[in-house]
Amino acid sequence: MKYFDYAASCPLDTEAAELYVKAATDYYGNSQSLHDVGHVANTFLENCRKEFSKLLNVETNGIFFTSGGSESNLLGIRALLSAPLKKGKHIVTSMAEHASILHVMKMLETEGYEVTYLPLNTQGQVEVAVFKQVLRDDTILVSIQHANPEIGTLQPILELAALCHQQQVLLHSDCVQSFGKTPIQEVAQAVDALSISGHKFYGPKGTGVAYVNPRVAWKPFLEGTTHEKGFRPGTVNVPGILAMTLAAQKVASSLYEEMDRFTFLRKTFLEELEEVKAQITVYPGQLPGMIGMRIHGVEGQWVMLECNRHGYAISTGTACHTGMLEPSKTMTAIGVKEKSAKEFFRISFGKQTTEKDVRELALLLAKLAQQEVVTELPL
C-alpha cells in the first residue's frame, strides 16, 4: 500500500520509537514523585519543555504537554476563556475548523456564549475585512486554525492577531497541521494560545503540546488538578513526550528541505494531471505536501475506495470527519454546494513519498477522470 494520508497520521519515527521504549523501561518514574527516580523523569520532562519553547521561540513556562491536538484545543480555549481581557460572551471562529474546535464551540453555546462562524473565500482563507467587521465590543476570544487540514491553506494569523490585540481579544490557533510543515515561530509569538499534535510529525499518538502565553492568568479547567501546573489531569506521559520531542527536532532540522521536496512532488503530480485538468478542480494551498481536489461528477468516497483497491491510501478529508455523511467542512465554508462538495478528496505527502509513487497515483486519478462509467456515477 502506497501511503498518501500523512495529514491524517504519520508513522512513528524509528529513532523516536527506540527512545520511547528506552524511556518507558529505564526512566519510568512519575515525574511528580519526590524520589530520585521521579526526579530523573521530571528532568527529562523539563528538558522537553525547554526544547519546544526553543522550537516555537516562546517562553518555556507557557508550554504544556497533553494527549494530542484535540485536548490541546479544548484546554487552550478553556484557559483563555478563564482569563478574558474584558467582559463579554462573544467568540469568533471559522466554519472550517477541525471537529475538536467546532465541538467545543457547540458546547460553549450551551453555556451562554454566542459564536460567529466565518466562511472562507474561494482561496480558502478568512477575509481580514470580514473578520474586522464581526469583532464586537463584547468579543473576548477568537479561534482560527493556522493551516486548513483539508486543502493546506494558511490563514493570515499575523493580521488577525494585530486586530485582536487592538481590541483586547484573546486569540487561539490550531497549529496541528502546520507545525513541522511550515515555519510557525512568528505565529506562536503572535497568538495567545496554540495547539500541536505529535502524530502529525512522526511522534507517537497520544502526545501533544498546548502553548498558552504566560501573561494570560488562566485558571485550571478542572479544579484540584496538579499535573502540568494544573493545566490537565493525569500522569504525564514522559516516554511519549521524549519521543515526540525528538520527532519535532528532526522535522524542524529538515523543514525547508522537505518543503522544497514536496513542492517538486506537487508540481510533478499536477503535471501528470494536465490532460484532464478540465475534469478536475485542485484547490490552492500554501502547504505543498497537501493537495485537496475533486474529479467532477465523481463522489470523493468512490475515488478513495478505487485508489485503495489499486494500492493507494488517500482520504476524503480530516480523519475525525471521515465516515460522516455531510460534505467537507472546507468545501462548505468556501461556498461549494453539497453535491460538488462530496466530490472532495485529499492527498498528502510524507517522508516515504517518492516521485515514482506520485506519478503513478496521478496517472490512476487521470484514468478515473476519463472513464465514462465513472463520470456518470450518480452521487
Tab-separated table of C-alpha atoms in Angstrom:
chain	number	residue	atom	x	y	z
A	1	MET	CA	0.000	0.000	0.000
A	2	LYS	CA	1.389	3.415	-1.019
A	3	TYR	CA	0.503	5.877	1.738
A	4	PHE	CA	-0.798	9.333	0.787
A	5	ASP	CA	-2.599	10.262	4.007
A	6	TYR	CA	0.159	11.841	6.119
A	7	ALA	CA	-2.147	14.717	7.036
A	8	ALA	CA	-4.255	12.206	8.988
A	9	SER	CA	-1.358	10.485	10.744
A	10	CYS	CA	2.327	9.726	10.261
A	11	PRO	CA	4.285	6.563	11.002
A	12	LEU	CA	6.318	6.772	14.200
A	13	ASP	CA	9.903	7.805	13.539
A	14	THR	CA	12.242	4.850	14.164
A	15	GLU	CA	14.610	6.759	16.463
A	16	ALA	CA	11.650	8.234	18.342
A	17	ALA	CA	10.257	4.715	18.809
A	18	GLU	CA	13.582	3.479	20.183
A	19	LEU	CA	13.741	6.416	22.572
A	20	TYR	CA	10.178	5.736	23.721
A	21	VAL	CA	10.977	2.116	24.590
A	22	LYS	CA	14.165	3.066	26.444
A	23	ALA	CA	12.436	5.814	28.418
A	24	ALA	CA	9.470	3.584	29.272
A	25	THR	CA	11.711	0.762	30.505
A	26	ASP	CA	14.618	2.687	32.073
A	27	TYR	CA	13.146	6.062	33.145
A	28	TYR	CA	9.685	5.006	34.226
A	29	GLY	CA	9.248	7.198	37.294
A	30	ASN	CA	6.274	9.509	37.800
A	31	SER	CA	7.576	12.986	37.081
A	32	GLN	CA	5.834	14.297	40.187
A	33	SER	CA	7.338	11.750	42.571
A	34	LEU	CA	9.829	13.255	45.009
A	35	HIS	CA	12.347	10.397	44.979
A	36	ASP	CA	15.349	10.189	42.665
A	37	VAL	CA	13.579	8.048	40.044
A	38	GLY	CA	10.840	10.642	39.800
A	39	HIS	CA	13.407	13.425	39.693
A	40	VAL	CA	15.090	11.860	36.651
A	41	ALA	CA	11.749	11.659	34.837
A	42	ASN	CA	10.968	15.265	35.747
A	43	THR	CA	14.364	16.403	34.468
A	44	PHE	CA	13.675	14.793	31.104
A	45	LEU	CA	10.208	16.367	31.051
A	46	GLU	CA	11.509	19.857	31.726
A	47	ASN	CA	14.221	19.471	29.094
A	48	CYS	CA	11.497	18.623	26.569
A	49	ARG	CA	9.575	21.713	27.661
A	50	LYS	CA	12.653	23.864	27.061
A	51	GLU	CA	13.179	22.276	23.658
A	52	PHE	CA	9.636	23.035	22.484
A	53	SER	CA	9.982	26.604	23.737
A	54	LYS	CA	13.077	26.910	21.521
A	55	LEU	CA	11.336	25.334	18.526
A	56	LEU	CA	8.446	27.786	18.890
A	57	ASN	CA	10.584	30.668	20.182
A	58	VAL	CA	8.240	31.243	23.131
A	59	GLU	CA	8.570	31.238	26.903
A	60	THR	CA	9.192	27.849	28.489
A	61	ASN	CA	6.604	28.266	31.235
A	62	GLY	CA	3.875	28.567	28.606
A	63	ILE	CA	4.461	25.029	27.281
A	64	PHE	CA	2.135	22.258	28.496
A	65	PHE	CA	2.099	18.625	27.397
A	66	THR	CA	-1.217	16.969	26.510
A	67	SER	CA	-2.627	13.828	24.891
A	68	GLY	CA	-2.876	15.456	21.458
A	69	GLY	CA	-4.356	18.210	19.334
A	70	SER	CA	-7.972	17.791	20.408
A	71	GLU	CA	-7.160	18.066	24.109
A	72	SER	CA	-4.809	20.973	23.440
A	73	ASN	CA	-7.598	22.763	21.583
A	74	LEU	CA	-10.104	22.207	24.382
A	75	LEU	CA	-7.781	23.202	27.212
A	76	GLY	CA	-6.221	26.106	25.314
A	77	ILE	CA	-9.620	27.625	24.596
A	78	ARG	CA	-10.795	26.996	28.156
A	79	ALA	CA	-7.631	28.599	29.537
A	80	LEU	CA	-8.210	31.776	27.540
A	81	LEU	CA	-11.878	31.915	28.480
A	82	SER	CA	-10.933	31.668	32.153
A	83	ALA	CA	-8.960	34.906	31.883
A	84	PRO	CA	-10.654	37.278	29.382
A	85	LEU	CA	-9.208	40.749	28.950
A	86	LYS	CA	-12.667	42.344	29.087
A	87	LYS	CA	-16.305	41.494	29.714
A	88	GLY	CA	-18.282	39.681	27.048
A	89	LYS	CA	-19.599	36.346	25.773
A	90	HIS	CA	-18.899	36.604	22.033
A	91	ILE	CA	-16.487	34.256	20.236
A	92	VAL	CA	-15.339	34.208	16.598
A	93	THR	CA	-14.161	31.104	14.733
A	94	SER	CA	-14.377	29.755	11.174
A	95	MET	CA	-16.738	27.269	9.577
A	96	ALA	CA	-13.793	25.091	8.529
A	97	GLU	CA	-12.165	24.480	11.906
A	98	HIS	CA	-11.242	20.972	12.994
A	99	ALA	CA	-14.065	18.994	14.595
A	100	SER	CA	-12.426	19.303	18.014
A	101	ILE	CA	-12.771	23.097	17.827
A	102	LEU	CA	-16.324	23.062	16.483
A	103	HIS	CA	-17.433	20.633	19.193
A	104	VAL	CA	-16.003	22.943	21.854
A	105	MET	CA	-17.872	25.865	20.277
A	106	LYS	CA	-21.161	23.963	20.333
A	107	MET	CA	-20.553	23.163	23.995
A	108	LEU	CA	-19.814	26.819	24.747
A	109	GLU	CA	-23.049	27.873	23.043
A	110	THR	CA	-24.946	25.775	25.600
A	111	GLU	CA	-23.117	27.735	28.305
A	112	GLY	CA	-24.379	31.075	27.051
A	113	TYR	CA	-21.632	32.112	24.668
A	114	GLU	CA	-22.507	33.472	21.229
A	115	VAL	CA	-20.325	32.135	18.428
A	116	THR	CA	-19.854	33.674	14.970
A	117	TYR	CA	-18.731	31.163	12.310
A	118	LEU	CA	-16.867	32.836	9.455
A	119	PRO	CA	-16.926	31.469	5.891
A	120	LEU	CA	-13.756	31.278	3.798
A	121	ASN	CA	-13.115	32.957	0.461
A	122	THR	CA	-12.547	30.929	-2.702
A	123	GLN	CA	-8.848	30.699	-1.817
A	124	GLY	CA	-9.758	29.011	1.458
A	125	GLN	CA	-8.863	31.932	3.703
A	126	VAL	CA	-10.660	34.103	6.226
A	127	GLU	CA	-11.176	37.560	4.748
A	128	VAL	CA	-9.455	40.061	7.045
A	129	ALA	CA	-12.003	42.772	6.208
A	130	VAL	CA	-14.897	40.468	7.103
A	131	PHE	CA	-13.122	39.383	10.275
A	132	LYS	CA	-12.691	43.002	11.319
A	133	GLN	CA	-16.396	43.664	10.773
A	134	VAL	CA	-17.558	40.810	13.026
A	135	LEU	CA	-15.415	41.825	16.003
A	136	ARG	CA	-17.606	43.456	18.637
A	137	ASP	CA	-17.170	45.236	21.936
A	138	ASP	CA	-18.145	42.004	23.692
A	139	THR	CA	-15.854	39.742	21.618
A	140	ILE	CA	-13.446	38.080	24.039
A	141	LEU	CA	-11.997	35.144	22.072
A	142	VAL	CA	-11.072	34.142	18.527
A	143	SER	CA	-10.017	30.642	17.451
A	144	ILE	CA	-8.737	30.355	13.877
A	145	GLN	CA	-6.639	27.447	12.606
A	146	HIS	CA	-3.223	28.227	11.128
A	147	ALA	CA	-3.351	25.613	8.349
A	148	ASN	CA	-6.530	24.193	6.886
A	149	PRO	CA	-6.421	20.383	7.341
A	150	GLU	CA	-8.106	19.606	4.017
A	151	ILE	CA	-6.563	21.913	1.406
A	152	GLY	CA	-3.485	23.253	3.230
A	153	THR	CA	-4.348	26.947	3.100
A	154	LEU	CA	-2.551	29.140	5.635
A	155	GLN	CA	-4.687	31.720	7.389
A	156	PRO	CA	-3.470	35.345	7.839
A	157	ILE	CA	-2.885	34.819	11.557
A	158	LEU	CA	-0.490	37.752	11.983
A	159	GLU	CA	-3.051	40.199	10.591
A	160	LEU	CA	-5.839	38.673	12.660
A	161	ALA	CA	-3.652	38.795	15.769
A	162	ALA	CA	-2.956	42.503	15.285
A	163	LEU	CA	-6.684	43.233	15.112
A	164	CYS	CA	-7.365	41.061	18.171
A	165	HIS	CA	-4.696	42.766	20.232
A	166	GLN	CA	-6.048	46.200	19.289
A	167	GLN	CA	-9.437	45.245	20.728
A	168	GLN	CA	-8.275	43.191	23.727
A	169	VAL	CA	-9.442	39.916	22.213
A	170	LEU	CA	-7.542	36.726	23.018
A	171	LEU	CA	-6.502	34.569	20.041
A	172	HIS	CA	-6.130	30.791	19.905
A	173	SER	CA	-4.793	28.982	16.832
A	174	ASP	CA	-4.901	25.286	15.987
A	175	CYS	CA	-1.406	24.652	14.573
A	176	VAL	CA	-1.757	20.876	14.355
A	177	GLN	CA	-1.422	20.788	10.553
A	178	SER	CA	1.247	23.475	10.262
A	179	PHE	CA	3.869	22.510	12.857
A	180	GLY	CA	6.705	20.672	11.118
A	181	LYS	CA	5.393	21.589	7.674
A	182	THR	CA	5.944	25.349	7.565
A	183	PRO	CA	7.655	27.889	9.856
A	184	ILE	CA	5.331	28.873	12.717
A	185	GLN	CA	7.541	30.833	15.128
A	186	GLU	CA	6.030	34.181	14.141
A	187	VAL	CA	2.552	32.755	14.615
A	188	ALA	CA	3.488	31.310	18.011
A	189	GLN	CA	4.674	34.711	19.195
A	190	ALA	CA	1.576	36.485	17.878
A	191	VAL	CA	-1.149	34.283	19.386
A	192	ASP	CA	-2.218	33.810	22.989
A	193	ALA	CA	-2.523	30.028	22.721
A	194	LEU	CA	-1.852	27.304	20.156
A	195	SER	CA	-2.128	23.534	19.747
A	196	ILE	CA	0.182	20.823	18.369
A	197	SER	CA	-0.249	17.048	17.913
A	198	GLY	CA	2.688	14.616	17.991
A	199	HIS	CA	1.467	12.040	15.479
A	200	LYS	CA	1.234	14.675	12.725
A	201	PHE	CA	5.056	14.934	12.610
A	202	TYR	CA	6.192	11.323	13.227
A	203	GLY	CA	5.813	11.367	17.002
A	204	PRO	CA	3.673	8.867	18.924
A	205	LYS	CA	-0.096	9.073	19.037
A	206	GLY	CA	-1.466	10.312	22.333
A	207	THR	CA	1.024	13.172	22.645
A	208	GLY	CA	0.588	16.878	22.079
A	209	VAL	CA	1.549	20.383	23.126
A	210	ALA	CA	-0.518	23.350	24.187
A	211	TYR	CA	1.106	26.755	24.471
A	212	VAL	CA	-0.554	29.492	26.491
A	213	ASN	CA	1.191	32.837	26.732
A	214	PRO	CA	2.327	33.215	30.370
A	215	ARG	CA	0.802	36.697	30.524
A	216	VAL	CA	-2.627	35.015	30.486
A	217	ALA	CA	-3.649	34.426	34.109
A	218	TRP	CA	-5.588	31.245	33.302
A	219	LYS	CA	-7.330	29.030	35.826
A	220	PRO	CA	-7.439	25.197	35.762
A	221	PHE	CA	-10.360	23.774	33.790
A	222	LEU	CA	-10.741	21.021	36.405
A	223	GLU	CA	-10.316	22.203	39.978
A	224	GLY	CA	-7.749	20.323	42.039
A	225	THR	CA	-5.634	19.354	39.009
A	226	THR	CA	-1.925	19.229	39.878
A	227	HIS	CA	-0.212	17.824	36.786
A	228	GLU	CA	1.285	20.299	34.299
A	229	LYS	CA	0.812	23.118	36.831
A	230	GLY	CA	-2.910	22.431	36.884
A	231	PHE	CA	-3.337	22.585	33.107
A	232	ARG	CA	-4.508	18.968	32.749
A	233	PRO	CA	-5.165	15.922	34.937
A	234	GLY	CA	-3.449	12.568	34.674
A	235	THR	CA	0.069	11.183	34.978
A	236	VAL	CA	2.349	12.815	32.449
A	237	ASN	CA	3.422	10.565	29.550
A	238	VAL	CA	7.176	11.196	29.822
A	239	PRO	CA	8.268	8.458	27.344
A	240	GLY	CA	5.777	9.725	24.749
A	241	ILE	CA	6.836	13.333	25.289
A	242	LEU	CA	10.511	12.412	24.872
A	243	ALA	CA	9.731	10.591	21.622
A	244	MET	CA	7.568	13.477	20.387
A	245	THR	CA	10.307	15.981	21.183
A	246	LEU	CA	12.884	14.006	19.214
A	247	ALA	CA	10.487	13.762	16.268
A	248	ALA	CA	9.897	17.525	16.479
A	249	GLN	CA	13.624	18.231	16.468
A	250	LYS	CA	14.092	16.062	13.394
A	251	VAL	CA	11.281	17.638	11.360
A	252	ALA	CA	12.488	21.106	12.336
A	253	SER	CA	16.019	20.310	11.161
A	254	SER	CA	14.800	19.199	7.715
A	255	LEU	CA	11.847	21.587	7.373
A	256	TYR	CA	12.993	23.648	4.379
A	257	GLU	CA	14.453	20.643	2.575
A	258	GLU	CA	11.152	18.781	2.871
A	259	MET	CA	9.155	21.843	1.818
A	260	ASP	CA	11.252	22.032	-1.362
A	261	ARG	CA	10.824	18.301	-1.999
A	262	PHE	CA	7.065	18.484	-1.510
A	263	THR	CA	6.889	21.488	-3.834
A	264	PHE	CA	8.596	19.403	-6.514
A	265	LEU	CA	6.300	16.431	-5.880
A	266	ARG	CA	3.224	18.663	-6.051
A	267	LYS	CA	4.383	20.124	-9.366
A	268	THR	CA	5.056	16.628	-10.702
A	269	PHE	CA	1.633	15.422	-9.593
A	270	LEU	CA	-0.188	18.308	-11.279
A	271	GLU	CA	1.825	17.923	-14.486
A	272	GLU	CA	0.648	14.328	-14.770
A	273	LEU	CA	-2.958	15.565	-14.498
A	274	GLU	CA	-2.581	18.235	-17.162
A	275	GLU	CA	-4.546	16.278	-19.779
A	276	VAL	CA	-7.611	16.032	-17.529
A	277	LYS	CA	-7.410	19.489	-15.943
A	278	ALA	CA	-10.831	20.390	-17.364
A	279	GLN	CA	-12.350	17.468	-15.454
A	280	ILE	CA	-10.788	18.213	-12.083
A	281	THR	CA	-10.525	21.035	-9.561
A	282	VAL	CA	-7.378	21.424	-7.450
A	283	TYR	CA	-7.672	23.841	-4.543
A	284	PRO	CA	-4.866	26.292	-3.767
A	285	GLY	CA	-2.927	25.793	-0.559
A	286	GLN	CA	0.340	27.011	0.905
A	287	LEU	CA	1.340	23.639	2.366
A	288	PRO	CA	2.951	21.923	-0.653
A	289	GLY	CA	2.564	18.460	0.848
A	290	MET	CA	-1.245	18.623	0.916
A	291	ILE	CA	-3.490	18.577	-2.157
A	292	GLY	CA	-7.260	18.963	-1.900
A	293	MET	CA	-9.109	18.235	-5.138
A	294	ARG	CA	-12.218	16.950	-6.912
A	295	ILE	CA	-12.971	14.886	-10.011
A	296	HIS	CA	-16.120	16.466	-11.419
A	297	GLY	CA	-19.177	14.264	-11.159
A	298	VAL	CA	-17.480	11.591	-9.044
A	299	GLU	CA	-18.035	11.192	-5.326
A	300	GLY	CA	-14.816	11.503	-3.350
A	301	GLN	CA	-15.520	8.387	-1.321
A	302	TRP	CA	-15.717	6.337	-4.525
A	303	VAL	CA	-12.362	7.769	-5.661
A	304	MET	CA	-10.855	6.890	-2.282
A	305	LEU	CA	-12.129	3.314	-2.495
A	306	GLU	CA	-10.857	2.899	-6.063
A	307	CYS	CA	-7.436	4.225	-5.026
A	308	ASN	CA	-7.427	1.832	-2.098
A	309	ARG	CA	-8.305	-1.044	-4.439
A	310	HIS	CA	-5.262	-0.144	-6.547
A	311	GLY	CA	-2.962	0.126	-3.530
A	312	TYR	CA	-3.056	3.848	-2.696
A	313	ALA	CA	-4.230	5.243	0.635
A	314	ILE	CA	-5.835	8.688	0.282
A	315	SER	CA	-8.672	10.320	2.243
A	316	THR	CA	-11.909	12.220	1.785
A	317	GLY	CA	-10.964	14.844	4.386
A	318	THR	CA	-9.889	15.007	8.008
A	319	ALA	CA	-9.807	11.638	9.767
A	320	CYS	CA	-12.083	12.970	12.521
A	321	HIS	CA	-14.689	13.723	9.834
A	322	THR	CA	-14.374	10.511	7.793
A	323	GLY	CA	-17.452	8.306	7.752
A	324	MET	CA	-19.893	11.165	8.230
A	325	LEU	CA	-22.492	11.769	5.543
A	326	GLU	CA	-22.201	15.550	5.386
A	327	PRO	CA	-19.765	17.143	2.902
A	328	SER	CA	-16.321	18.507	3.711
A	329	LYS	CA	-16.463	21.489	6.090
A	330	THR	CA	-13.881	23.293	3.990
A	331	MET	CA	-15.888	22.869	0.799
A	332	THR	CA	-18.986	24.199	2.548
A	333	ALA	CA	-17.011	27.114	4.008
A	334	ILE	CA	-15.725	28.223	0.597
A	335	GLY	CA	-19.184	28.001	-0.965
A	336	VAL	CA	-19.011	24.691	-2.862
A	337	LYS	CA	-22.521	23.225	-2.970
A	338	GLU	CA	-23.341	19.888	-1.355
A	339	LYS	CA	-23.250	17.616	-4.427
A	340	SER	CA	-19.928	19.043	-5.607
A	341	ALA	CA	-18.606	19.239	-2.038
A	342	LYS	CA	-18.991	15.468	-1.704
A	343	GLU	CA	-16.581	15.046	-4.627
A	344	PHE	CA	-13.709	16.282	-2.448
A	345	PHE	CA	-10.716	14.116	-1.551
A	346	ARG	CA	-7.282	14.830	-0.099
A	347	ILE	CA	-3.776	13.634	-0.918
A	348	SER	CA	-0.879	14.333	1.433
A	349	PHE	CA	2.856	13.610	1.143
A	350	GLY	CA	5.379	12.498	3.744
A	351	LYS	CA	8.879	11.158	4.311
A	352	GLN	CA	8.323	7.959	2.369
A	353	THR	CA	6.593	9.557	-0.643
A	354	THR	CA	8.585	9.081	-3.859
A	355	GLU	CA	8.372	10.769	-7.246
A	356	LYS	CA	7.510	7.399	-8.825
A	357	ASP	CA	4.584	6.859	-6.456
A	358	VAL	CA	3.312	10.393	-7.058
A	359	ARG	CA	3.364	9.961	-10.830
A	360	GLU	CA	1.610	6.592	-10.648
A	361	LEU	CA	-1.129	7.918	-8.359
A	362	ALA	CA	-1.694	10.887	-10.665
A	363	LEU	CA	-1.972	8.570	-13.673
A	364	LEU	CA	-4.543	6.463	-11.823
A	365	LEU	CA	-6.605	9.547	-10.992
A	366	ALA	CA	-6.369	10.697	-14.595
A	367	LYS	CA	-7.766	7.338	-15.734
A	368	LEU	CA	-10.600	7.568	-13.221
A	369	ALA	CA	-11.447	11.037	-14.526
A	370	GLN	CA	-11.529	9.835	-18.145
A	371	GLN	CA	-13.701	6.732	-17.757
A	372	GLU	CA	-17.291	7.396	-18.807
A	373	VAL	CA	-18.587	4.689	-16.497
A	374	VAL	CA	-17.034	6.566	-13.604
A	375	THR	CA	-18.020	10.119	-14.513
A	376	GLU	CA	-21.629	9.047	-14.938
A	377	LEU	CA	-21.932	7.506	-11.486
A	378	PRO	CA	-24.807	9.041	-9.504
A	379	LEU	CA	-23.947	10.934	-6.338
